[in-house]
Amino acid sequence: HGRMPPWWPSLRTAIDAMILAERGALDEARQLVEEPVEGPQFHLATCFRAIILLRADRPQQALEVLATVPADRMFPHVAGVVETVRAQALMSAGERSEAHRALERALGVAATFGLFEPFRLVGAAMAPLLTEHLRTGTEHGALVRSVLERLTASAPVAAGWGETLTRRERTILRYLATDMSHAEIAEAEFITVNTVKTHVTHLYRKLGVANRRAAVRES
């Protein structure tokens, strides 16, 4: 076993934080990554730090951390994660148009190099941003739909009355987390407005809620 590379402490700390976050110890994970460890930084470790801060509702800090990754060292797998995390952090910080620009860059990297992992790292929290992105004139509509399917297929929503939402209902629920109207949802999904309304009615019944905001909150 040779000597560990100089960036190893940064990666080890970031992985420890990711494990803590997965176990539900998010506050402890956040404390671990708020300041970088001494020495050279492994660029993916920097991305992991940003992901933890994003999950801990610190989008501005996450953006500041991402800004420390040098542009001339941003290989495709790093660029994919940086732009994906940046997109979600910008959305969380209320910078909607900038978020969509970052997401389009992330999708461009994903399309060119076949990288899905950055989206999986951020997780299903990206669904509202991805869904809204379909209305921006994206060049990657098919990829957005594929990513949405993969992000949500492994995590079906359990309804309040012991019923599980259908795939179509889960799709409609993602749209409800955006500001899209029923007509816009119908257009995006190539279905009628009445069909959207029917799915929404079933959603509300299964989740035991009375309105759109409550449905999103219960999900």
GROMACS .gro file of C-alpha atoms in nm:
model
  219
    1HIS     CA    1   0.000   0.000   0.000
    2GLY     CA    2   0.176   0.321  -0.111
    3ARG     CA    3   0.118   0.655   0.044
    4MET     CA    4  -0.231   0.796   0.008
    5PRO     CA    5  -0.263   1.074  -0.252
    6PRO     CA    6  -0.266   1.427  -0.104
    7TRP     CA    7  -0.633   1.478  -0.187
    8TRP     CA    8  -0.740   1.162  -0.002
    9PRO     CA    9  -0.844   1.342   0.324
   10SER     CA   10  -1.088   1.561   0.129
   11LEU     CA   11  -1.250   1.259  -0.038
   12ARG     CA   12  -1.263   1.053   0.282
   13THR     CA   13  -1.433   1.335   0.470
   14ALA     CA   14  -1.684   1.393   0.190
   15ILE     CA   15  -1.771   1.023   0.174
   16ASP     CA   16  -1.813   1.011   0.552
   17ALA     CA   17  -2.052   1.304   0.525
   18MET     CA   18  -2.253   1.138   0.246
   19ILE     CA   19  -2.287   0.823   0.457
   20LEU     CA   20  -2.404   1.029   0.755
   21ALA     CA   21  -2.659   1.205   0.537
   22GLU     CA   22  -2.792   0.874   0.402
   23ARG     CA   23  -2.836   0.756   0.760
   24GLY     CA   24  -3.038   1.067   0.843
   25ALA     CA   25  -2.768   1.251   1.040
   26LEU     CA   26  -2.787   1.552   0.808
   27ASP     CA   27  -2.688   1.813   1.066
   28GLU     CA   28  -2.376   1.618   1.156
   29ALA     CA   29  -2.295   1.572   0.788
   30ARG     CA   30  -2.335   1.946   0.725
   31GLN     CA   31  -2.098   2.033   1.010
   32LEU     CA   32  -1.840   1.797   0.860
   33VAL     CA   33  -1.837   1.966   0.518
   34GLU     CA   34  -1.898   2.335   0.588
   35GLU     CA   35  -1.523   2.399   0.584
   36PRO     CA   36  -1.285   2.210   0.353
   37VAL     CA   37  -1.021   1.988   0.510
   38GLU     CA   38  -0.664   2.108   0.475
   39GLY     CA   39  -0.468   2.024   0.165
   40PRO     CA   40  -0.557   1.964  -0.203
   41GLN     CA   41  -0.924   1.905  -0.277
   42PHE     CA   42  -1.050   1.611  -0.483
   43HIS     CA   43  -1.300   1.778  -0.717
   44LEU     CA   44  -1.576   1.520  -0.675
   45ALA     CA   45  -1.530   1.553  -0.299
   46THR     CA   46  -1.601   1.924  -0.340
   47CYS     CA   47  -1.919   1.830  -0.530
   48PHE     CA   48  -2.021   1.593  -0.250
   49ARG     CA   49  -1.975   1.876   0.000
   50ALA     CA   50  -2.207   2.093  -0.209
   51ILE     CA   51  -2.468   1.816  -0.226
   52ILE     CA   52  -2.470   1.787   0.154
   53LEU     CA   53  -2.510   2.164   0.193
   54LEU     CA   54  -2.792   2.160  -0.062
   55ARG     CA   55  -2.972   1.882   0.125
   56ALA     CA   56  -2.926   2.081   0.446
   57ASP     CA   57  -3.108   2.376   0.286
   58ARG     CA   58  -2.791   2.584   0.242
   59PRO     CA   59  -2.811   2.652  -0.135
   60GLN     CA   60  -2.598   2.967  -0.123
   61GLN     CA   61  -2.320   2.784   0.059
   62ALA     CA   62  -2.348   2.501  -0.191
   63LEU     CA   63  -2.300   2.747  -0.478
   64GLU     CA   64  -1.996   2.900  -0.309
   65VAL     CA   65  -1.840   2.555  -0.268
   66LEU     CA   66  -1.906   2.465  -0.634
   67ALA     CA   67  -1.737   2.790  -0.741
   68THR     CA   68  -1.409   2.661  -0.595
   69VAL     CA   69  -1.381   2.386  -0.858
   70PRO     CA   70  -1.136   2.525  -1.116
   71ALA     CA   71  -1.289   2.550  -1.462
   72ASP     CA   72  -0.973   2.421  -1.631
   73ARG     CA   73  -0.993   2.098  -1.429
   74MET     CA   74  -1.359   2.030  -1.493
   75PHE     CA   75  -1.356   1.699  -1.676
   76PRO     CA   76  -1.695   1.572  -1.803
   77HIS     CA   77  -1.786   1.362  -1.499
   78VAL     CA   78  -1.703   1.656  -1.271
   79ALA     CA   79  -1.877   1.912  -1.493
   80GLY     CA   80  -2.191   1.696  -1.498
   81VAL     CA   81  -2.213   1.690  -1.120
   82VAL     CA   82  -2.118   2.057  -1.079
   83GLU     CA   83  -2.384   2.182  -1.321
   84THR     CA   84  -2.652   1.946  -1.190
   85VAL     CA   85  -2.596   2.046  -0.828
   86ARG     CA   86  -2.562   2.411  -0.930
   87ALA     CA   87  -2.897   2.395  -1.111
   88GLN     CA   88  -3.080   2.262  -0.806
   89ALA     CA   89  -2.900   2.504  -0.571
   90LEU     CA   90  -2.993   2.799  -0.792
   91MET     CA   91  -3.356   2.681  -0.799
   92SER     CA   92  -3.356   2.650  -0.420
   93ALA     CA   93  -3.209   3.001  -0.396
   94GLY     CA   94  -3.488   3.140  -0.614
   95GLU     CA   95  -3.269   3.199  -0.922
   96ARG     CA   96  -3.506   3.023  -1.160
   97SER     CA   97  -3.371   3.136  -1.498
   98GLU     CA   98  -3.010   3.071  -1.396
   99ALA     CA   99  -3.116   2.730  -1.267
  100HIS     CA  100  -3.257   2.635  -1.604
  101ARG     CA  101  -2.942   2.752  -1.783
  102ALA     CA  102  -2.728   2.537  -1.553
  103LEU     CA  103  -2.962   2.242  -1.600
  104GLU     CA  104  -2.941   2.271  -1.978
  105ARG     CA  105  -2.561   2.258  -1.950
  106ALA     CA  106  -2.587   1.954  -1.722
  107LEU     CA  107  -2.820   1.782  -1.969
  108GLY     CA  108  -2.577   1.859  -2.252
  109VAL     CA  109  -2.298   1.684  -2.064
  110ALA     CA  110  -2.528   1.393  -1.978
  111ALA     CA  111  -2.638   1.353  -2.339
  112THR     CA  112  -2.282   1.363  -2.474
  113PHE     CA  113  -2.123   1.129  -2.222
  114GLY     CA  114  -2.418   0.917  -2.105
  115LEU     CA  115  -2.397   1.040  -1.746
  116PHE     CA  116  -2.703   0.980  -1.529
  117GLU     CA  117  -2.518   0.963  -1.197
  118PRO     CA  118  -2.520   1.341  -1.130
  119PHE     CA  119  -2.900   1.342  -1.129
  120ARG     CA  120  -2.915   1.038  -0.904
  121LEU     CA  121  -2.678   1.208  -0.658
  122VAL     CA  122  -2.909   1.508  -0.624
  123GLY     CA  123  -3.211   1.280  -0.621
  124ALA     CA  124  -3.586   1.310  -0.661
  125ALA     CA  125  -3.576   1.665  -0.520
  126MET     CA  126  -3.487   1.764  -0.879
  127ALA     CA  127  -3.822   1.648  -1.017
  128PRO     CA  128  -3.998   1.988  -1.004
  129LEU     CA  129  -3.705   2.163  -1.175
  130LEU     CA  130  -3.677   1.893  -1.441
  131THR     CA  131  -4.051   1.898  -1.501
  132GLU     CA  132  -4.056   2.275  -1.537
  133HIS     CA  133  -3.755   2.252  -1.769
  134LEU     CA  134  -3.970   2.080  -2.031
  135ARG     CA  135  -4.133   2.419  -2.096
  136THR     CA  136  -3.807   2.608  -2.156
  137GLY     CA  137  -3.742   2.495  -2.512
  138THR     CA  138  -3.480   2.246  -2.397
  139GLU     CA  139  -3.289   2.053  -2.662
  140HIS     CA  140  -3.303   1.747  -2.437
  141GLY     CA  141  -3.674   1.684  -2.376
  142ALA     CA  142  -3.650   1.307  -2.421
  143LEU     CA  143  -3.357   1.292  -2.180
  144VAL     CA  144  -3.545   1.499  -1.920
  145ARG     CA  145  -3.837   1.255  -1.935
  146SER     CA  146  -3.601   0.960  -1.904
  147VAL     CA  147  -3.426   1.113  -1.603
  148LEU     CA  148  -3.761   1.187  -1.437
  149GLU     CA  149  -3.874   0.829  -1.487
  150ARG     CA  150  -3.552   0.689  -1.342
  151LEU     CA  151  -3.551   0.927  -1.044
  152THR     CA  152  -3.906   0.844  -0.941
  153ALA     CA  153  -3.948   0.481  -1.050
  154SER     CA  154  -3.749   0.351  -0.753
  155ALA     CA  155  -3.937   0.564  -0.503
  156PRO     CA  156  -4.314   0.528  -0.549
  157VAL     CA  157  -4.525   0.763  -0.341
  158ALA     CA  158  -4.716   0.588  -0.064
  159ALA     CA  159  -5.062   0.734  -0.039
  160GLY     CA  160  -5.223   0.820   0.291
  161TRP     CA  161  -5.495   0.556   0.267
  162GLY     CA  162  -5.258   0.269   0.201
  163GLU     CA  163  -5.297   0.305  -0.175
  164THR     CA  164  -5.000   0.351  -0.404
  165LEU     CA  165  -5.008   0.612  -0.676
  166THR     CA  166  -4.993   0.491  -1.035
  167ARG     CA  167  -4.701   0.592  -1.256
  168ARG     CA  168  -4.920   0.848  -1.433
  169GLU     CA  169  -5.038   0.990  -1.100
  170ARG     CA  170  -4.679   1.023  -0.982
  171THR     CA  171  -4.603   1.210  -1.304
  172ILE     CA  172  -4.896   1.449  -1.248
  173LEU     CA  173  -4.786   1.500  -0.888
  174ARG     CA  174  -4.445   1.619  -1.013
  175TYR     CA  175  -4.618   1.880  -1.228
  176LEU     CA  176  -4.825   1.997  -0.931
  177ALA     CA  177  -4.499   2.096  -0.757
  178THR     CA  178  -4.444   2.356  -1.034
  179ASP     CA  179  -4.658   2.657  -1.129
  180MET     CA  180  -4.792   2.485  -1.442
  181SER     CA  181  -5.165   2.508  -1.507
  182HIS     CA  182  -5.384   2.206  -1.583
  183ALA     CA  183  -5.383   2.309  -1.950
  184GLU     CA  184  -5.003   2.330  -1.958
  185ILE     CA  185  -4.972   1.991  -1.788
  186ALA     CA  186  -5.212   1.843  -2.045
  187GLU     CA  187  -5.006   1.987  -2.330
  188ALA     CA  188  -4.679   1.857  -2.184
  189GLU     CA  189  -4.821   1.506  -2.138
  190PHE     CA  190  -5.025   1.496  -2.462
  191ILE     CA  191  -5.350   1.432  -2.277
  192THR     CA  192  -5.672   1.631  -2.234
  193VAL     CA  193  -5.734   1.881  -1.957
  194ASN     CA  194  -6.021   1.663  -1.833
  195THR     CA  195  -5.782   1.368  -1.802
  196VAL     CA  196  -5.546   1.583  -1.596
  197LYS     CA  197  -5.836   1.686  -1.372
  198THR     CA  198  -5.935   1.321  -1.325
  199HIS     CA  199  -5.581   1.225  -1.223
  200VAL     CA  200  -5.566   1.520  -0.983
  201THR     CA  201  -5.897   1.417  -0.825
  202HIS     CA  202  -5.765   1.063  -0.773
  203LEU     CA  203  -5.441   1.203  -0.631
  204TYR     CA  204  -5.623   1.419  -0.377
  205ARG     CA  205  -5.841   1.126  -0.270
  206LYS     CA  206  -5.549   0.886  -0.228
  207LEU     CA  207  -5.337   1.139  -0.040
  208GLY     CA  208  -5.629   1.256   0.173
  209VAL     CA  209  -5.585   1.622   0.079
  210ALA     CA  210  -5.803   1.898  -0.062
  211ASN     CA  211  -5.570   2.110  -0.271
  212ARG     CA  212  -5.255   2.126  -0.479
  213ARG     CA  213  -5.023   2.264  -0.209
  214ALA     CA  214  -5.129   1.998   0.039
  215ALA     CA  215  -5.077   1.723  -0.221
  216VAL     CA  216  -4.719   1.837  -0.283
  217ARG     CA  217  -4.654   1.864   0.090
  218GLU     CA  218  -4.789   1.512   0.154
  219SER     CA  219  -4.566   1.367  -0.119
   0.00000   0.00000   0.00000
